[in-house]
mmCIF file of C-alpha atoms in Angstrom:
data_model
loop_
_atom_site.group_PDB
_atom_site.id
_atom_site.type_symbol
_atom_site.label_atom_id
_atom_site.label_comp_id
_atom_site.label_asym_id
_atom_site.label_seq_id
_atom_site.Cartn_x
_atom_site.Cartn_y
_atom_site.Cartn_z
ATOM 1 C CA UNK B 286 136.859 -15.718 -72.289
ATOM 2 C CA UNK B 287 137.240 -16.954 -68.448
ATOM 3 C CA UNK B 288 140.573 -16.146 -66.877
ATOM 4 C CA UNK B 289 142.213 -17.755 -63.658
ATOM 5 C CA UNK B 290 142.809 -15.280 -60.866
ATOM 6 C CA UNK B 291 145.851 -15.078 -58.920
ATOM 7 C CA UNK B 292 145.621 -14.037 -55.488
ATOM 8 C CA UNK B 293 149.051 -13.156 -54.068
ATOM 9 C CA UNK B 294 147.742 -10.754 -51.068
ATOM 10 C CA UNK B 295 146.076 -11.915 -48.019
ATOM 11 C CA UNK B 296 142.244 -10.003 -48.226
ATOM 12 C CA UNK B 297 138.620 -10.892 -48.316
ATOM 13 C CA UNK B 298 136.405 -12.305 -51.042
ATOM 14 C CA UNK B 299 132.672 -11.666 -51.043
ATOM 15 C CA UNK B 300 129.595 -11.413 -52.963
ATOM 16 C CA UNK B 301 129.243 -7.929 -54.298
ATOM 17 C CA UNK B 302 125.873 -8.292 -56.202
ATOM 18 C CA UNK B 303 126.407 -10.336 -59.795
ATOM 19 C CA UNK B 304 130.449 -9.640 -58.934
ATOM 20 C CA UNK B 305 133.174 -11.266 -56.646
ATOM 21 C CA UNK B 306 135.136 -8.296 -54.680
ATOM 22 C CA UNK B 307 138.217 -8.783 -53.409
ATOM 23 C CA UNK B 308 139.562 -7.101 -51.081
ATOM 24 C CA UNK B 309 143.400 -7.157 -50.467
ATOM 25 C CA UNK B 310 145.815 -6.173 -47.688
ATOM 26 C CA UNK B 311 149.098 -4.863 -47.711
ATOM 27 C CA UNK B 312 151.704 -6.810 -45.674
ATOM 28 C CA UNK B 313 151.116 -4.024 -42.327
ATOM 29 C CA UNK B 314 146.903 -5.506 -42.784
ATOM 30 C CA UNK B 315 146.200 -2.167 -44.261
ATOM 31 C CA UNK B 316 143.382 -2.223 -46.885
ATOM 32 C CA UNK B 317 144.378 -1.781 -50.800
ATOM 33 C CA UNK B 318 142.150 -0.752 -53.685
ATOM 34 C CA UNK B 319 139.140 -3.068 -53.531
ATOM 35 C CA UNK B 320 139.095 -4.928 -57.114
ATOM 36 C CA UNK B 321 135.796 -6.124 -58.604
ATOM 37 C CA UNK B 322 135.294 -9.327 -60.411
ATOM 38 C CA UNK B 323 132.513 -10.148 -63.486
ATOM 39 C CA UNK B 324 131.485 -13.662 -62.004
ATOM 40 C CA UNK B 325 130.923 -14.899 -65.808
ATOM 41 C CA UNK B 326 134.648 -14.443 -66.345
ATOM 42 C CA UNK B 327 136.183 -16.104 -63.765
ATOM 43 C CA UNK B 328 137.399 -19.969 -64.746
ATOM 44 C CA UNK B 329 138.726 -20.268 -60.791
ATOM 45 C CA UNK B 330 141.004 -18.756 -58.272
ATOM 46 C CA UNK B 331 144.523 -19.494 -56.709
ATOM 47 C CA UNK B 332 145.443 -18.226 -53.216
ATOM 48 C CA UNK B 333 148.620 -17.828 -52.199
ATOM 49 C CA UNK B 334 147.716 -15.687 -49.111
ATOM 50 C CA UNK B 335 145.345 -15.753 -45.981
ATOM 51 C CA UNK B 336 141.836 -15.544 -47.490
ATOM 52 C CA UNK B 337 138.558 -14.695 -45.874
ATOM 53 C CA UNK B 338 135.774 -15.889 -46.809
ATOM 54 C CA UNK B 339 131.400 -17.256 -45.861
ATOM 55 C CA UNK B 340 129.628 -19.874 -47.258
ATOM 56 C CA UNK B 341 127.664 -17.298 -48.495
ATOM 57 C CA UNK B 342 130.652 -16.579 -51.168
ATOM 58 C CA UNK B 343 130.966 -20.258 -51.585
ATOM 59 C CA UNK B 344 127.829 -21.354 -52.319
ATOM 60 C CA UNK B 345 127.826 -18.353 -54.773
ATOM 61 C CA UNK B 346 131.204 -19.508 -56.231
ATOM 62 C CA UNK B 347 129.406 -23.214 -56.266
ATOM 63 C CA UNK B 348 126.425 -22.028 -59.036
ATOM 64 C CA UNK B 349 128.815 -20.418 -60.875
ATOM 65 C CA UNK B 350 131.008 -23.919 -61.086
ATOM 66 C CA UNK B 351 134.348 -21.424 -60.009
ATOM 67 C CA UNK B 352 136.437 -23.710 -57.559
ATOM 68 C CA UNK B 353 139.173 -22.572 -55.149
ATOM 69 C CA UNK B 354 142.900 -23.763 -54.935
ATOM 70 C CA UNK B 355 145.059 -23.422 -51.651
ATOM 71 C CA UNK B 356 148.897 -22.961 -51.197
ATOM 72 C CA UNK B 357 150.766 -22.416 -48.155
ATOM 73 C CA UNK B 358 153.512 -20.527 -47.448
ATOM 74 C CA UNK B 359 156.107 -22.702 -48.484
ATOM 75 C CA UNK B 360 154.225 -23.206 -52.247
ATOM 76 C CA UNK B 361 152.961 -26.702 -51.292
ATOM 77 C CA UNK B 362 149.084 -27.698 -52.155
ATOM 78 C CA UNK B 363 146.514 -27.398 -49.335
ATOM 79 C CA UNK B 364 143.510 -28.566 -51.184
ATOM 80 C CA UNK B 365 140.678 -26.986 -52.881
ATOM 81 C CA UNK B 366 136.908 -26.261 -52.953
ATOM 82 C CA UNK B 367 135.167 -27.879 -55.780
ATOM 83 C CA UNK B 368 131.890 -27.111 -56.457
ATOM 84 C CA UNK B 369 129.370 -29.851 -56.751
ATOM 85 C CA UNK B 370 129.885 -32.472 -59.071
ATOM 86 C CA UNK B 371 127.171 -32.153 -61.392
ATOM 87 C CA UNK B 372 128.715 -34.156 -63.751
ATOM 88 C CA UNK B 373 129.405 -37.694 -61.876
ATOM 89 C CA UNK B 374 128.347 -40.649 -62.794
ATOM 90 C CA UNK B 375 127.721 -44.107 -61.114
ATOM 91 C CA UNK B 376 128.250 -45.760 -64.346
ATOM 92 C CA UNK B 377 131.307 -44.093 -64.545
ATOM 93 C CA UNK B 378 132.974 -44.492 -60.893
ATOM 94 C CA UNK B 379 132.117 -48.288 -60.829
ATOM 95 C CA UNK B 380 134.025 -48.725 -64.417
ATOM 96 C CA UNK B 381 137.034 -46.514 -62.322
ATOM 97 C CA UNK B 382 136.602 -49.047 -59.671
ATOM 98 C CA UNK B 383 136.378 -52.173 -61.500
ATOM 99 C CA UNK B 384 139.281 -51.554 -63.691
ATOM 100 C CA UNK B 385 141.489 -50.064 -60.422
ATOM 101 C CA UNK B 386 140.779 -53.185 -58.799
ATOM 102 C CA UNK B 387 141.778 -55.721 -61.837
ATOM 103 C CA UNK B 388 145.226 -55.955 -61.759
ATOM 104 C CA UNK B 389 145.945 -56.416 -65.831
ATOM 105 C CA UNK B 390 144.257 -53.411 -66.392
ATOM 106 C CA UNK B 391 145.199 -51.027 -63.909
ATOM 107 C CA UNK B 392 148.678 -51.956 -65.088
ATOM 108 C CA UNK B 393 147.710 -51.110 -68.742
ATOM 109 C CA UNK B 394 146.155 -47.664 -67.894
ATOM 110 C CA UNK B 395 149.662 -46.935 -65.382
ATOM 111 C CA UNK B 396 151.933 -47.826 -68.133
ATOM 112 C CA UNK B 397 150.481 -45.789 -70.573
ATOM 113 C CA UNK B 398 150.805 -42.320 -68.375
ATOM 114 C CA UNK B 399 154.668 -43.781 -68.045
ATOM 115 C CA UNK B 400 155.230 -43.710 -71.783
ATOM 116 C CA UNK B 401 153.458 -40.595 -72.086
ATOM 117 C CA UNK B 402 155.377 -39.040 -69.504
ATOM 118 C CA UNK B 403 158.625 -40.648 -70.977
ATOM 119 C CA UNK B 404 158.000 -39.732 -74.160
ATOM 120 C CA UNK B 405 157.416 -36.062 -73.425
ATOM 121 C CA UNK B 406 160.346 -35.905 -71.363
ATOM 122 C CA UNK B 407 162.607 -37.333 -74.450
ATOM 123 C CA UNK B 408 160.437 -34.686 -77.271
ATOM 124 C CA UNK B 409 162.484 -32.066 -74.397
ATOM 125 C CA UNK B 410 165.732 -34.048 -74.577
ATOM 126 C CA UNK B 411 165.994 -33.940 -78.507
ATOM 127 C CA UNK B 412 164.492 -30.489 -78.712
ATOM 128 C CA UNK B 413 167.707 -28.630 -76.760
ATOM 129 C CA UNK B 414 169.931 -31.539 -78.187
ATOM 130 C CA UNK B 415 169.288 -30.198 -81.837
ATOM 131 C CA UNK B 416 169.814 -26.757 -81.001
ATOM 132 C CA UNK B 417 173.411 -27.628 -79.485
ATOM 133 C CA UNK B 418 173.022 -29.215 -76.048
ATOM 134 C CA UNK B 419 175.223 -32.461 -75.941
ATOM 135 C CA UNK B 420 172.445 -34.452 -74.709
ATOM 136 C CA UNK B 421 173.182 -37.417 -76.532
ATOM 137 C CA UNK B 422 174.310 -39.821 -73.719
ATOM 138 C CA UNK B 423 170.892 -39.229 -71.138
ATOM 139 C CA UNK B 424 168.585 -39.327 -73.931
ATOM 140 C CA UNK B 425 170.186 -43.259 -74.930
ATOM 141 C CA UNK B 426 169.892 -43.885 -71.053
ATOM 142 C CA UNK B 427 166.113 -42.725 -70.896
ATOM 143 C CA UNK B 428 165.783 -44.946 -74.135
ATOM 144 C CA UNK B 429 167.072 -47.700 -72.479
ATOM 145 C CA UNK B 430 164.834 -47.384 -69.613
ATOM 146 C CA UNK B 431 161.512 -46.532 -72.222
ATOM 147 C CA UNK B 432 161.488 -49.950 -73.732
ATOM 148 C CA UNK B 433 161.523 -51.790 -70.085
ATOM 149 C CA UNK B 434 158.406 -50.018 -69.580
ATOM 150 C CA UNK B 435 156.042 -52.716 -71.188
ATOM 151 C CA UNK B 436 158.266 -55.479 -68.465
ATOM 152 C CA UNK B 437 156.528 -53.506 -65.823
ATOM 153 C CA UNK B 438 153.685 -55.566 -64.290
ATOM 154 C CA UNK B 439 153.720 -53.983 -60.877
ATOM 155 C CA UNK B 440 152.850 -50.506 -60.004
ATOM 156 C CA UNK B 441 156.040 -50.290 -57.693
ATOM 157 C CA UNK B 442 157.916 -51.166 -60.314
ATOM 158 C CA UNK B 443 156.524 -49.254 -62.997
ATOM 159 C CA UNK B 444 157.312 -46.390 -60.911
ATOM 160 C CA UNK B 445 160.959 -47.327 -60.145
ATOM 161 C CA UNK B 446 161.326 -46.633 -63.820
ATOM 162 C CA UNK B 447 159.574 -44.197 -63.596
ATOM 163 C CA UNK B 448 162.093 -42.414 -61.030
ATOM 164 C CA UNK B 449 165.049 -43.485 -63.111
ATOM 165 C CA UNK B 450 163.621 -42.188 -66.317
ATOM 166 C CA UNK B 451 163.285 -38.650 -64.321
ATOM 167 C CA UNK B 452 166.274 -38.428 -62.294
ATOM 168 C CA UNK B 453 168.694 -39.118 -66.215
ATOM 169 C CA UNK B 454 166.068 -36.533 -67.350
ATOM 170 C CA UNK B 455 166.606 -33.643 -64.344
ATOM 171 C CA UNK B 456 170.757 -34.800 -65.166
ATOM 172 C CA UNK B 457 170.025 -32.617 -68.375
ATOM 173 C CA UNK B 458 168.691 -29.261 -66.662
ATOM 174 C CA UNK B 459 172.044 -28.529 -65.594
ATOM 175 C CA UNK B 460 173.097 -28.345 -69.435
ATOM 176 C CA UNK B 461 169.975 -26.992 -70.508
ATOM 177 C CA UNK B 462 169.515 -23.854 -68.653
ATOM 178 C CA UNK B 463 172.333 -21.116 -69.120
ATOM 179 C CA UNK B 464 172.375 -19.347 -65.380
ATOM 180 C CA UNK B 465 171.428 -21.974 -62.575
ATOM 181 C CA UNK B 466 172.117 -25.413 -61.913
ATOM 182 C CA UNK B 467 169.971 -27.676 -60.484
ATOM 183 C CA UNK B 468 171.745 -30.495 -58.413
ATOM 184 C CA UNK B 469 169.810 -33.309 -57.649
ATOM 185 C CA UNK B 470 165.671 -32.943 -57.284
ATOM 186 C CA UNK B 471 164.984 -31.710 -53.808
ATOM 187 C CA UNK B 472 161.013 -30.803 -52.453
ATOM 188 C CA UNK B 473 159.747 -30.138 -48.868
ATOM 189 C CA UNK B 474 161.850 -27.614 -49.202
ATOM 190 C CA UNK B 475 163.241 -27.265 -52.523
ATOM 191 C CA UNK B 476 167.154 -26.373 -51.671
ATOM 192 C CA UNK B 477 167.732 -24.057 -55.091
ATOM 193 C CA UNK B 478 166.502 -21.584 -57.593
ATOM 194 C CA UNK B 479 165.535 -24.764 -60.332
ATOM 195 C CA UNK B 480 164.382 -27.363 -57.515
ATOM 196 C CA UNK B 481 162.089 -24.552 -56.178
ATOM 197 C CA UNK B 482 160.319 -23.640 -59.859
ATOM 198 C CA UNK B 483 159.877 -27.180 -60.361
ATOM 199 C CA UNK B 484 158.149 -27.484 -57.282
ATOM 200 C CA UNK B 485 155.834 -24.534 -57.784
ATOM 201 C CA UNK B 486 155.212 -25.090 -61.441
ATOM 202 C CA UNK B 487 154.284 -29.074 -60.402
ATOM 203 C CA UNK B 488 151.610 -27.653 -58.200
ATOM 204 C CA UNK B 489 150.041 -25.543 -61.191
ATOM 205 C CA UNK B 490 149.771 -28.336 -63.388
ATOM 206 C CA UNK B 491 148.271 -30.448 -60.670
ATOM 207 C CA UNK B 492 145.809 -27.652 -60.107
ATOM 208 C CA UNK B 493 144.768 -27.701 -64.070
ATOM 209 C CA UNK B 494 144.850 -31.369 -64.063
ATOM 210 C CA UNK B 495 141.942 -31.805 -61.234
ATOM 211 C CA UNK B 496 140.091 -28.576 -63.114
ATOM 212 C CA UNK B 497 139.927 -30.636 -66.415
ATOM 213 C CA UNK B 498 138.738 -33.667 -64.104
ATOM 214 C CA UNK B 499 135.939 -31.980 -62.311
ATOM 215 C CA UNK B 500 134.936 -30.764 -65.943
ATOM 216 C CA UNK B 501 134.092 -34.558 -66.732
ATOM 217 C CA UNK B 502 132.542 -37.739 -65.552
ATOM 218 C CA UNK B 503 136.287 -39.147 -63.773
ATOM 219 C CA UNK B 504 135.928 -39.036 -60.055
ATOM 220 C CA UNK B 505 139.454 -37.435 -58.970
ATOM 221 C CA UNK B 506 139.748 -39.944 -56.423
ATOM 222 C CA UNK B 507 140.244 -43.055 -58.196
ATOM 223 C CA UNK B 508 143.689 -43.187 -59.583
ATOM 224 C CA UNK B 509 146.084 -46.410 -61.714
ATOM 225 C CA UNK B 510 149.415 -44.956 -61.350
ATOM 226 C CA UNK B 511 149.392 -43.404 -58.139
ATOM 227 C CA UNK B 512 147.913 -45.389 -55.158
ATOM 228 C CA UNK B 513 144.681 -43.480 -54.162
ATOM 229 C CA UNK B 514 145.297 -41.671 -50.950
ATOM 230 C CA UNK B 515 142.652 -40.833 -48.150
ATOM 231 C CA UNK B 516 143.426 -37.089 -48.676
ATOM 232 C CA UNK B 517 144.711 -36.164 -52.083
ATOM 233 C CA UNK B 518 143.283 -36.361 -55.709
ATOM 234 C CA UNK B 519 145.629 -39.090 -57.172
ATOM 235 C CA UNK B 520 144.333 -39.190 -60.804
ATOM 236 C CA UNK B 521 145.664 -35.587 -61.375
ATOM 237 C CA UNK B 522 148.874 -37.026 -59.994
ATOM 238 C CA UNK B 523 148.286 -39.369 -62.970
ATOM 239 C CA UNK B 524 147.494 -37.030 -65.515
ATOM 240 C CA UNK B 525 149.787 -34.435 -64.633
ATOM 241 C CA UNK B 526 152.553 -36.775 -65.266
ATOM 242 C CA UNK B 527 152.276 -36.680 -69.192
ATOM 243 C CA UNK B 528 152.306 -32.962 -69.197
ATOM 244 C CA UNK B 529 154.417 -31.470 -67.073
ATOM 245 C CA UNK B 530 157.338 -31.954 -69.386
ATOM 246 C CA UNK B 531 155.303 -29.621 -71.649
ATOM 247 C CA UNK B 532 153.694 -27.301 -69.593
ATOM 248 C CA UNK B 533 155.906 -26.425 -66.688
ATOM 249 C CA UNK B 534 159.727 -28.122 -67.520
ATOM 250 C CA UNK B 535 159.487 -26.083 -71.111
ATOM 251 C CA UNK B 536 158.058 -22.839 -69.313
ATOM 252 C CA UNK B 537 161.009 -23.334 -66.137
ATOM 253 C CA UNK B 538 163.729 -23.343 -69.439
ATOM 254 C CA UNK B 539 162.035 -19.995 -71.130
ATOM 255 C CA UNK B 540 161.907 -18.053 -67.973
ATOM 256 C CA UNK B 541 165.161 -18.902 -66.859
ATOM 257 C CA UNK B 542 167.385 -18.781 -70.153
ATOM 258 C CA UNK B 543 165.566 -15.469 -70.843
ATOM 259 C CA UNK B 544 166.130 -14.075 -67.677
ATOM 260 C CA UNK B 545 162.802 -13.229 -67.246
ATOM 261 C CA UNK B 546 163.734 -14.888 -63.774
ATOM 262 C CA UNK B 547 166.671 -14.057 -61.537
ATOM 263 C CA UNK B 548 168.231 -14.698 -58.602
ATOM 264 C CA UNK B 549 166.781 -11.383 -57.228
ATOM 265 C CA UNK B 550 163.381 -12.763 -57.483
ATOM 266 C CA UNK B 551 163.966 -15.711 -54.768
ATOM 267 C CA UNK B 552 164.123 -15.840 -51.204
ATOM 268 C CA UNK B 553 166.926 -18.166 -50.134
ATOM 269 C CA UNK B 554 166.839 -19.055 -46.304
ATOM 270 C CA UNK B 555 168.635 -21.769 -44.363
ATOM 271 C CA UNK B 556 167.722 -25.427 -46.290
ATOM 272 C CA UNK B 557 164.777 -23.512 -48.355
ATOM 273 C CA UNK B 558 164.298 -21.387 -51.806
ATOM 274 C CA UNK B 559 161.135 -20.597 -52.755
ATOM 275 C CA UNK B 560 160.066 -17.634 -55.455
ATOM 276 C CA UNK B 561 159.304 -14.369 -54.502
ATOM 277 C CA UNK B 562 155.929 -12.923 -54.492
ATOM 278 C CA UNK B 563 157.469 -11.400 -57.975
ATOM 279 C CA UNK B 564 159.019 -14.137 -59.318
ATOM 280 C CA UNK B 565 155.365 -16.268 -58.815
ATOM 281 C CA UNK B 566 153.933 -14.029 -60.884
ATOM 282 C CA UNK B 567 156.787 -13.946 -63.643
ATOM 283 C CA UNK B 568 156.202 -17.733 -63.718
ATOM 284 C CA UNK B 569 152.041 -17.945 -64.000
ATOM 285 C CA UNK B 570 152.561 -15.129 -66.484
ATOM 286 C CA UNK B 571 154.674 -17.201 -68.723
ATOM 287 C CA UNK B 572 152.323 -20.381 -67.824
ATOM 288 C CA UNK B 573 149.307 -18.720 -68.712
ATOM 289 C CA UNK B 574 150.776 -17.997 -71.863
ATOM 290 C CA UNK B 575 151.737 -21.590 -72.301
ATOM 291 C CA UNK B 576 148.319 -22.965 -71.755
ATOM 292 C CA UNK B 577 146.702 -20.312 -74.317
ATOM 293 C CA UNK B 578 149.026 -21.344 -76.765
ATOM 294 C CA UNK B 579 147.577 -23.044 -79.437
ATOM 295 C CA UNK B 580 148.813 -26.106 -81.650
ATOM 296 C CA UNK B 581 146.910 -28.018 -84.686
ATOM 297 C CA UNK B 582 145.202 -30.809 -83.743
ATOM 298 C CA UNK B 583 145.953 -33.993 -85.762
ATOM 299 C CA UNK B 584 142.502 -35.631 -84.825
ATOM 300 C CA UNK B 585 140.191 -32.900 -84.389
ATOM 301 C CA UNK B 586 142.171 -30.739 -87.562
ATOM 302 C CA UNK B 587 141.514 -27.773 -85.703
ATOM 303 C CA UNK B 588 143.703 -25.515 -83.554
ATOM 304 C CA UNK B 589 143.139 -26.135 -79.738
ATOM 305 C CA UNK B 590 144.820 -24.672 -76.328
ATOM 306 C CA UNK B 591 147.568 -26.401 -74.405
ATOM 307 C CA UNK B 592 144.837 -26.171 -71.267
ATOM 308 C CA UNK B 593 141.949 -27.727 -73.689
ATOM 309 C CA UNK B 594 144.507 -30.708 -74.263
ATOM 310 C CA UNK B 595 144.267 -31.642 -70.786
ATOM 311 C CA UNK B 596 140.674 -31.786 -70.795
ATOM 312 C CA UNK B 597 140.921 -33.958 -73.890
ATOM 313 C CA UNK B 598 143.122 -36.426 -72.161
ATOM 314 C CA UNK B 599 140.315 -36.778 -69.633
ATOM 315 C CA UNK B 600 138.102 -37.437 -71.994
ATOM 316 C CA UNK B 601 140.213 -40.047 -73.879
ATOM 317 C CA UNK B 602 140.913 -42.106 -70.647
ATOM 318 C CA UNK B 603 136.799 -41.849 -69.719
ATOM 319 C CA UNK B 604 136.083 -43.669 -73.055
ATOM 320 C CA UNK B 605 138.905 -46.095 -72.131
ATOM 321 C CA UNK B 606 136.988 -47.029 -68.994
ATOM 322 C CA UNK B 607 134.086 -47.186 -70.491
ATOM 323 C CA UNK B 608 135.902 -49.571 -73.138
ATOM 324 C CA UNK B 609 134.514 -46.984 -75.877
ATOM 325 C CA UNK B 610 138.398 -46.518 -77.186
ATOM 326 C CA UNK B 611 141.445 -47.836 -76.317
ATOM 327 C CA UNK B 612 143.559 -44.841 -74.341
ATOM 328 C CA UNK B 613 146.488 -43.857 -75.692
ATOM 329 C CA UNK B 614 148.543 -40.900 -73.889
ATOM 330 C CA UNK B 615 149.273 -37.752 -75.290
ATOM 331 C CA UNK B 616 152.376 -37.176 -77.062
ATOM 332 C CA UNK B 617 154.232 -34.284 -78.689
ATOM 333 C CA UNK B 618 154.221 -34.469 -82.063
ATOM 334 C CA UNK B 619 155.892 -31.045 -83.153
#
């Protein structure tokens, strides 16, 4: 099975033979223990540090289909490399285009990653409310603000609710989780300990999202919700709004009310917390676990991955374009 690497230390990557070798540094540039890499197991990497690298090691990583993802320093997406696109299609991107460019539909296709999202958020809400959180009060508000979602006929609107719907739902955190509070939502820098793991966590899922993208016929580009930006791949903005209640909101609440993460495991400076190189790899851990969990399927009656249901949502919203099947978001339904 293909695993995601990590790679926390600054080094090289190269072509060793059939094998990617990485080679790391310690934080004085001294060499570490080289570490050698089956290329048939590697799904893709994540770089946290200063990587070297040819084109010889891309074009290698390119045949393999193994695509790179960039952070900076202060957690925030660079970009990635993303091997060719072997599966495009013209077919496809001119249905993406048509139905981005008519109005009535685009506003279908936004709304339904709203409810999605809003759904999600609420299957969180009523989850901690049954097990003694007094929740009841945000989770009527986000109700409230759920049925005005079919009113929406503008995609400025539809995202006012949107940011309404998230800000009651961020109100519960601070009764959810045992040990920090969270304040209001701060990014660029996130100001605390809960603002700064849903930054980081937000960039993972974004990261999957445009993975399960690139592993259809959607051109990342092309987006309903978000408004397609010169520099960024807006549908896995899109996307990655119906699961990051799921994947990185319930993973932030394990981590935290288990202690697996403490306060030791941040770096607080002046305006800024961000994780630890520790702490970053407490959280993948324990998201990595999340996205090999497995649930039964209600269409497919088998059991499938929490990462596989991402690529399914792709898939569901393709046929949707191509007017195959009407799209309907994923929702929780355990």
């Amino acid at each position: 099975m293909k695993k995601s690497y990590y790679l926390f230390n600054p080094g090289r990557l190269s072509r060793k033979d059939n094998t990617i070798k990485f080679q790391p540094l310690d934080k004085d540039g001294n060499e570490l223990p080289p570490k050698y890499l089956p290329v048939e197991g590697i799904e893709e990497f994540y770089t946290f540090g200063s990587l070297d690298a040819n084109s010889a090691l891309y074009n290698f990583l390119g045949k393999h289909d193994i695509p790179v993802h960039f952070f900076d320093y202060y957690e925030n997406y660079s970009g990635s490399f993303m091997p060719k696109d072997f599966l495009l299609s013209g077919k496809m991107i001119m249905s993406q285009v048509r139905m981005h460019l008519d109005k009535k539909e685009r506003m279908i296709i936004a709304r339904k990653f709203i409810e999605g999202a809003a759904f999600n958020m609420l299957k969180n809400l009523k989850y901690y409310n049954n097990r003694g959180k007094d929740l009841e009060p945000l989770i009527a508000l986000v109700e409230q603000y759920q049925q005005r979602i079919p009113e929406m006929n503008e995609t400025d609107e539809l995202m006012g609710i949107e940011g309404n719907i998230r800000m009651t739902y961020y109100e519960a955190f601070n009764l959810i989780i045992d040990t920090f509070q969270m304040g209001s939502r701060t990014k660029q820098p996130p100001q605390n300990e809960v603002n700064a793991l849903i930054s980081f966590g937000n960039m993972i899922c974004y990261s999957q999202c445009l993975r399960a993208i690139h592993q259809t016929q959607l051109n990342p580009t092309i987006s309903y919700l978000h408004s397609p930006g010169e520099r960024r791949y807006s549908l896995a903005l899109d996307i990655a709004e119906i699961f990051k209640p799921i994947m990185v909101d319930r993973v932030i609440f394990r981590v935290l009310n288990k202690k697996e993460i403490q306060e030791k495991h941040f770096d607080i400076n002046l305006n800024r917390c961000l994780l630890n190189d520790t702490g970053k790899k407490i959280f993948i851990q324990a998201f990595e676990d999340r996205l090999n969990e497995t649930v039964k399927h209600r269409t497919l009656k088998r059991d499938v991955s929490y990462k596989y249901l991402i690529r399914l949502e792709c898939y569901k919203l393709s046929k949707h374009i191509l007017k195959m099947e009407e799209y309907k978001p994923f929702k929780m339904w355990w």
